[in-house]
mmCIF file of C-alpha atoms in Angstrom:
data_model
loop_
_atom_site.group_PDB
_atom_site.id
_atom_site.type_symbol
_atom_site.label_atom_id
_atom_site.label_comp_id
_atom_site.label_asym_id
_atom_site.label_seq_id
_atom_site.Cartn_x
_atom_site.Cartn_y
_atom_site.Cartn_z
ATOM 1 C CA MET A 131 227.023 146.689 155.383
ATOM 2 C CA ASP A 132 229.456 150.682 155.600
ATOM 3 C CA ASN A 133 228.542 152.353 157.912
ATOM 4 C CA ARG A 134 228.660 155.431 157.298
ATOM 5 C CA LEU A 135 226.212 154.980 154.199
ATOM 6 C CA ALA A 136 223.610 153.426 157.110
ATOM 7 C CA SER A 137 221.669 156.873 156.471
ATOM 8 C CA LEU A 138 220.196 156.000 153.270
ATOM 9 C CA LEU A 139 218.316 153.293 154.534
ATOM 10 C CA SER A 140 216.125 155.721 156.936
ATOM 11 C CA ARG A 141 213.569 156.241 153.791
ATOM 12 C CA GLY A 142 213.089 152.377 153.133
ATOM 13 C CA GLU A 143 209.708 152.879 153.970
ATOM 14 C CA LEU A 144 209.245 155.089 151.394
ATOM 15 C CA LEU A 145 210.981 152.643 148.658
ATOM 16 C CA THR A 146 209.610 149.769 147.165
ATOM 17 C CA ARG A 147 211.324 146.070 147.116
ATOM 18 C CA ALA A 148 213.019 146.734 143.757
ATOM 19 C CA GLU A 149 213.945 150.015 144.325
ATOM 20 C CA TYR A 150 215.025 148.919 148.356
ATOM 21 C CA ARG A 151 216.918 145.932 146.799
ATOM 22 C CA ALA A 152 219.049 148.361 144.394
ATOM 23 C CA LEU A 153 220.149 150.799 147.749
ATOM 24 C CA ALA A 154 220.566 147.899 149.944
ATOM 25 C CA HIS A 155 222.954 146.325 147.314
ATOM 26 C CA LEU A 156 225.264 149.217 147.444
ATOM 27 C CA THR A 157 224.933 150.179 150.930
ATOM 28 C CA GLU A 158 226.061 146.311 151.241
ATOM 29 C CA HIS A 159 229.604 146.743 148.724
ATOM 30 C CA PRO A 160 230.472 150.754 148.634
ATOM 31 C CA LEU A 161 233.479 150.096 147.234
ATOM 32 C CA LEU A 162 231.081 149.661 143.948
ATOM 33 C CA VAL A 163 231.033 153.474 144.334
ATOM 34 C CA GLY A 164 231.716 155.450 141.683
ATOM 35 C CA HIS A 165 232.775 152.064 139.888
ATOM 36 C CA ILE A 166 229.197 150.546 138.792
ATOM 37 C CA THR A 167 227.029 152.558 136.191
ATOM 38 C CA VAL A 168 222.917 152.709 136.649
ATOM 39 C CA ARG A 169 222.705 149.921 133.880
ATOM 40 C CA GLU A 170 225.319 147.720 135.654
ATOM 41 C CA LEU A 171 223.421 148.333 138.931
ATOM 42 C CA ALA A 172 219.964 148.124 137.247
ATOM 43 C CA LYS A 173 220.964 144.489 135.769
ATOM 44 C CA ARG A 174 223.022 142.790 139.020
ATOM 45 C CA THR A 175 219.964 143.780 141.244
ATOM 46 C CA TYR A 176 217.315 142.686 138.327
ATOM 47 C CA VAL A 177 215.510 145.800 138.391
ATOM 48 C CA SER A 178 215.367 148.482 135.553
ATOM 49 C CA THR A 179 217.078 151.559 134.492
ATOM 50 C CA ALA A 180 213.717 153.792 135.716
ATOM 51 C CA THR A 181 213.639 151.744 138.877
ATOM 52 C CA ILE A 182 216.885 153.281 139.882
ATOM 53 C CA VAL A 183 216.210 156.735 138.815
ATOM 54 C CA ARG A 184 212.993 156.753 140.944
ATOM 55 C CA LEU A 185 214.651 155.694 144.113
ATOM 56 C CA CYS A 186 217.709 158.494 143.952
ATOM 57 C CA GLN A 187 214.579 160.952 143.773
ATOM 58 C CA LYS A 188 212.465 159.719 146.554
ATOM 59 C CA LEU A 189 215.522 159.959 148.330
ATOM 60 C CA GLY A 190 215.903 163.464 146.937
ATOM 61 C CA PHE A 191 218.478 163.862 144.589
ATOM 62 C CA SER A 192 217.810 165.282 140.348
ATOM 63 C CA GLY A 193 219.217 161.129 138.805
ATOM 64 C CA TYR A 194 222.376 158.428 139.821
ATOM 65 C CA SER A 195 225.091 160.869 138.961
ATOM 66 C CA GLU A 196 224.064 163.168 142.626
ATOM 67 C CA PHE A 197 223.295 160.615 144.696
ATOM 68 C CA ILE A 198 226.641 159.110 143.780
ATOM 69 C CA TRP A 199 228.350 161.586 144.597
ATOM 70 C CA HIS A 200 226.276 162.252 147.629
ATOM 71 C CA CYS A 201 227.319 158.030 148.724
ATOM 72 C CA LYS A 202 231.356 159.494 147.893
ATOM 73 C CA GLN A 203 230.686 162.462 151.074
ATOM 74 C CA LEU A 204 229.753 159.983 153.107
ATOM 75 C CA LEU A 205 231.932 157.823 152.277
ATOM 76 C CA SER A 206 235.208 160.293 152.391
ATOM 77 C CA ASP A 207 233.651 160.622 156.102
ATOM 78 C CA THR A 208 236.158 158.844 158.121
ATOM 79 C CA PRO A 209 234.505 158.245 162.031
ATOM 80 C CA HIS A 210 236.294 159.942 164.632
ATOM 81 C CA ILE A 211 238.428 157.859 166.567
ATOM 82 C CA ARG A 212 239.535 158.711 169.835
ATOM 83 C CA GLU A 213 243.743 158.754 170.652
ATOM 84 C CA PRO A 214 245.066 156.614 172.774
ATOM 85 C CA SER A 215 246.102 157.085 176.554
ATOM 86 C CA PRO A 216 249.837 156.246 176.562
ATOM 87 C CA ASP A 217 248.509 153.605 179.337
ATOM 88 C CA THR A 218 246.664 151.874 176.837
ATOM 89 C CA VAL A 219 249.933 151.391 173.986
ATOM 90 C CA ASP A 220 252.379 150.342 176.662
ATOM 91 C CA HIS A 221 250.268 147.465 177.539
ATOM 92 C CA LEU A 222 250.156 146.092 173.917
ATOM 93 C CA PRO A 223 251.068 142.392 174.021
ATOM 94 C CA GLU A 224 254.376 141.430 173.861
ATOM 95 C CA LEU A 225 253.306 139.750 170.978
ATOM 96 C CA PHE A 226 252.461 142.812 168.975
ATOM 97 C CA ALA A 227 255.362 144.103 168.511
ATOM 98 C CA ARG A 228 257.029 140.283 166.993
ATOM 99 C CA PHE A 229 253.640 140.188 164.752
ATOM 100 C CA VAL A 230 254.354 143.904 163.330
ATOM 101 C CA ALA A 231 258.154 142.736 162.270
ATOM 102 C CA ASN A 232 256.552 139.752 160.682
ATOM 103 C CA TYR A 233 254.356 142.110 159.060
ATOM 104 C CA GLN A 234 257.544 144.268 157.777
ATOM 105 C CA GLN A 235 259.649 141.205 157.168
ATOM 106 C CA THR A 236 257.026 139.831 154.157
ATOM 107 C CA PHE A 237 256.624 143.075 153.181
ATOM 108 C CA ARG A 238 260.079 143.034 152.078
ATOM 109 C CA TRP A 239 259.640 140.372 149.094
ATOM 110 C CA VAL A 240 256.432 142.168 148.278
ATOM 111 C CA SER A 241 258.476 143.921 145.590
ATOM 112 C CA MET A 242 256.920 146.991 143.043
ATOM 113 C CA GLU A 243 257.388 144.820 140.578
ATOM 114 C CA LYS A 244 255.734 142.193 142.094
ATOM 115 C CA ARG A 245 253.112 144.545 143.059
ATOM 116 C CA GLN A 246 252.647 146.216 139.489
ATOM 117 C CA ARG A 247 252.058 142.701 137.795
ATOM 118 C CA PHE A 248 249.509 141.721 140.254
ATOM 119 C CA SER A 249 247.607 145.156 139.467
ATOM 120 C CA ALA A 250 247.620 144.278 135.454
ATOM 121 C CA LEU A 251 246.729 141.010 136.237
ATOM 122 C CA LEU A 252 243.965 142.948 137.778
ATOM 123 C CA ARG A 253 242.915 145.268 134.936
ATOM 124 C CA ASP A 254 243.637 143.313 132.103
ATOM 125 C CA LYS A 255 242.551 139.856 132.923
ATOM 126 C CA GLU A 256 238.350 139.552 133.487
ATOM 127 C CA SER A 257 238.417 135.695 134.815
ATOM 128 C CA PHE A 258 240.053 133.974 137.768
ATOM 129 C CA PHE A 259 239.921 130.666 138.578
ATOM 130 C CA LEU A 260 240.751 130.610 142.637
ATOM 131 C CA TYR A 261 242.177 127.367 145.206
ATOM 132 C CA GLY A 262 242.726 126.068 148.139
ATOM 133 C CA ALA A 263 242.536 123.375 150.658
ATOM 134 C CA GLY A 264 242.161 123.325 154.677
ATOM 135 C CA PHE A 265 242.782 126.917 156.087
ATOM 136 C CA SER A 266 243.768 128.014 152.825
ATOM 137 C CA TYR A 267 240.786 127.760 151.233
ATOM 138 C CA LEU A 268 239.033 130.605 154.191
ATOM 139 C CA PHE A 269 241.820 133.100 152.371
ATOM 140 C CA ALA A 270 240.909 131.616 148.883
ATOM 141 C CA GLU A 271 237.941 132.058 149.208
ATOM 142 C CA TYR A 272 238.768 136.280 150.728
ATOM 143 C CA LEU A 273 240.129 136.826 148.070
ATOM 144 C CA THR A 274 237.598 135.569 145.669
ATOM 145 C CA LYS A 275 234.586 137.396 147.059
ATOM 146 C CA LYS A 276 236.479 140.279 147.126
ATOM 147 C CA LEU A 277 237.604 139.540 142.888
ATOM 148 C CA GLN A 278 233.357 139.885 142.459
ATOM 149 C CA VAL A 279 233.128 142.867 144.362
ATOM 150 C CA LEU A 280 235.135 144.391 142.140
ATOM 151 C CA GLY A 281 233.418 143.165 138.589
ATOM 152 C CA LYS A 282 234.903 140.263 138.300
ATOM 153 C CA ALA A 283 234.136 136.539 137.171
ATOM 154 C CA ALA A 284 235.924 134.710 140.275
ATOM 155 C CA PHE A 285 235.162 130.851 140.946
ATOM 156 C CA ILE A 286 236.030 129.709 144.304
ATOM 157 C CA SER A 287 237.424 125.558 144.412
ATOM 158 C CA GLY A 288 239.082 123.071 146.750
ATOM 159 C CA PRO A 289 239.357 119.672 147.319
ATOM 160 C CA GLY A 290 235.475 118.621 149.027
ATOM 161 C CA ASP A 291 235.154 119.423 144.854
ATOM 162 C CA SER A 292 235.715 116.685 142.101
ATOM 163 C CA ARG A 293 238.501 117.141 140.242
ATOM 164 C CA ASN A 294 236.160 116.906 137.011
ATOM 165 C CA ILE A 295 235.409 120.415 138.587
ATOM 166 C CA PHE A 296 238.558 122.350 137.619
ATOM 167 C CA LEU A 297 239.118 120.033 134.425
ATOM 168 C CA SER A 298 235.711 121.272 132.488
ATOM 169 C CA ASN A 299 235.923 124.511 133.617
ATOM 170 C CA ALA A 300 239.796 125.922 132.878
ATOM 171 C CA ALA A 301 239.648 126.912 130.024
ATOM 172 C CA ARG A 302 237.560 129.662 131.046
ATOM 173 C CA TYR A 303 239.588 131.208 133.358
ATOM 174 C CA GLN A 304 242.637 133.424 132.551
ATOM 175 C CA VAL A 305 244.283 133.314 135.911
ATOM 176 C CA PHE A 306 244.566 130.633 138.399
ATOM 177 C CA ILE A 307 245.949 131.493 141.868
ATOM 178 C CA ALA A 308 245.995 129.271 144.561
ATOM 179 C CA VAL A 309 246.147 129.906 148.253
ATOM 180 C CA SER A 310 249.470 127.222 149.722
ATOM 181 C CA ARG A 311 250.768 127.315 153.151
ATOM 182 C CA SER A 312 253.195 124.466 152.502
ATOM 183 C CA GLY A 313 252.779 124.748 148.180
ATOM 184 C CA GLU A 314 253.535 121.343 148.477
ATOM 185 C CA THR A 315 249.618 120.239 148.865
ATOM 186 C CA GLU A 316 248.976 117.940 146.360
ATOM 187 C CA GLN A 317 245.524 118.569 144.524
ATOM 188 C CA VAL A 318 247.166 122.319 144.647
ATOM 189 C CA LEU A 319 250.173 121.594 142.619
ATOM 190 C CA ASP A 320 248.151 118.975 140.600
ATOM 191 C CA LYS A 321 245.045 122.259 139.501
ATOM 192 C CA ALA A 322 248.181 124.006 139.197
ATOM 193 C CA ARG A 323 249.846 121.975 136.902
ATOM 194 C CA ILE A 324 246.644 122.150 134.332
ATOM 195 C CA ALA A 325 246.458 126.144 134.381
ATOM 196 C CA ARG A 326 250.037 126.280 133.269
ATOM 197 C CA ASN A 327 249.236 123.756 130.736
ATOM 198 C CA VAL A 328 245.201 125.857 129.091
ATOM 199 C CA GLY A 329 247.916 128.688 129.527
ATOM 200 C CA MET A 330 246.718 130.296 132.919
ATOM 201 C CA THR A 331 248.784 132.509 134.289
ATOM 202 C CA VAL A 332 249.326 130.866 137.379
ATOM 203 C CA VAL A 333 250.010 133.582 140.885
ATOM 204 C CA ALA A 334 250.833 130.997 144.197
ATOM 205 C CA PHE A 335 251.031 133.115 147.927
ATOM 206 C CA THR A 336 253.016 130.229 149.528
ATOM 207 C CA ARG A 337 255.197 130.423 152.825
ATOM 208 C CA ALA A 338 258.427 132.002 151.860
ATOM 209 C CA SER A 339 260.817 128.624 151.677
ATOM 210 C CA ALA A 340 261.429 126.948 148.677
ATOM 211 C CA ASN A 341 258.172 124.635 147.296
ATOM 212 C CA SER A 342 257.420 123.226 144.564
ATOM 213 C CA LEU A 343 253.709 125.732 143.880
ATOM 214 C CA ALA A 344 256.610 128.507 144.044
ATOM 215 C CA ALA A 345 258.682 127.674 141.293
ATOM 216 C CA MET A 346 255.604 126.457 139.207
ATOM 217 C CA ALA A 347 253.720 130.145 139.059
ATOM 218 C CA ASP A 348 254.379 132.644 136.888
ATOM 219 C CA LEU A 349 253.530 135.021 139.857
ATOM 220 C CA HIS A 350 254.565 134.432 143.195
ATOM 221 C CA PHE A 351 253.911 136.097 146.609
ATOM 222 C CA ALA A 352 256.294 134.879 149.248
ATOM 223 C CA LEU A 353 254.973 135.098 153.414
ATOM 224 C CA TYR A 354 257.591 135.392 156.090
ATOM 225 C CA ASP A 355 255.697 132.097 158.307
ATOM 226 C CA GLU A 356 257.816 131.856 162.054
ATOM 227 C CA ALA A 357 256.815 128.043 162.060
ATOM 228 C CA VAL A 358 259.825 126.547 161.952
ATOM 229 C CA HIS A 359 258.171 123.087 160.334
ATOM 230 C CA PHE A 360 255.014 123.982 158.277
ATOM 231 C CA ALA A 361 253.757 119.921 158.434
ATOM 232 C CA ALA A 362 255.128 119.968 161.847
ATOM 233 C CA GLU A 363 252.767 123.747 163.010
ATOM 234 C CA ALA A 364 250.429 123.924 160.734
ATOM 235 C CA ALA A 365 248.267 124.298 163.183
ATOM 236 C CA ALA A 366 250.172 126.749 165.302
ATOM 237 C CA ILE A 367 248.717 130.316 165.671
ATOM 238 C CA THR A 368 250.926 132.376 163.817
ATOM 239 C CA SER A 369 250.798 136.215 161.962
ATOM 240 C CA PHE A 370 251.051 133.543 158.640
ATOM 241 C CA GLU A 371 247.220 134.225 158.591
ATOM 242 C CA SER A 372 246.620 137.671 159.164
ATOM 243 C CA ASN A 373 249.742 138.501 157.459
ATOM 244 C CA LEU A 374 247.892 137.027 154.173
ATOM 245 C CA VAL A 375 245.026 139.129 154.588
ATOM 246 C CA LEU A 376 247.264 142.507 155.046
ATOM 247 C CA LEU A 377 248.701 141.721 151.552
ATOM 248 C CA ILE A 378 246.162 140.206 150.170
ATOM 249 C CA ASP A 379 244.107 143.568 150.926
ATOM 250 C CA LEU A 380 247.572 146.385 150.020
ATOM 251 C CA LEU A 381 246.897 144.307 146.156
ATOM 252 C CA LEU A 382 244.145 144.740 146.063
ATOM 253 C CA LEU A 383 244.033 148.948 146.910
ATOM 254 C CA GLU A 384 247.162 149.025 144.732
ATOM 255 C CA ALA A 385 245.028 147.686 141.585
ATOM 256 C CA THR A 386 242.371 149.359 141.649
ATOM 257 C CA GLU A 387 243.518 152.750 142.982
#
């Protein structure tokens, strides 16, 4: 929950269980504020629109529109953060500068054309199938949750799921998003081939070196990876994963502004 919306829950004892459920859903998903209608919120929380109107009135608002306007004002307030002292900056670890340099290298490869194409997919498509293996599954899941918050139909799968799950559902989805550091994981390549065969748009996030998944993708995002050899250093702690999260959030932010 965004703590800037926490004050809305202070009158929880005045609300019915259904009203509280609708309010809690909105405070737990602040990205929905301003992007979800009263009917959509009612549908998501299994209550009536009349319940949400009563909720708004109990909180002191004339209706849903005024309530949402108030939420936007709360979210526009940036918490005060004290400026760091020079001593704090001086004690940043040496690796910090290296990680920043790695991030900059990755974002040099993320062209405006690629960002615009991703934004178009997010704007025009409604159903996404995501796949990742190993550590990559965690980041595919992260992107899945983000897409769901934006109201998209997003499904996540990995090597632990039967191949038939993908075969049975592939035709229902419009976009296949694969996260694979090496770009050579056979389970991922297998699903990407199927996705292409059924007409899905294939989006891939991999390390920047040449790989099979990148060659197969309609839209490929290359990430800088300082590991010399992926197979030998897959378990090493590098900036690759944080690069990936930064890139995902940048793409989603640009696509929803």
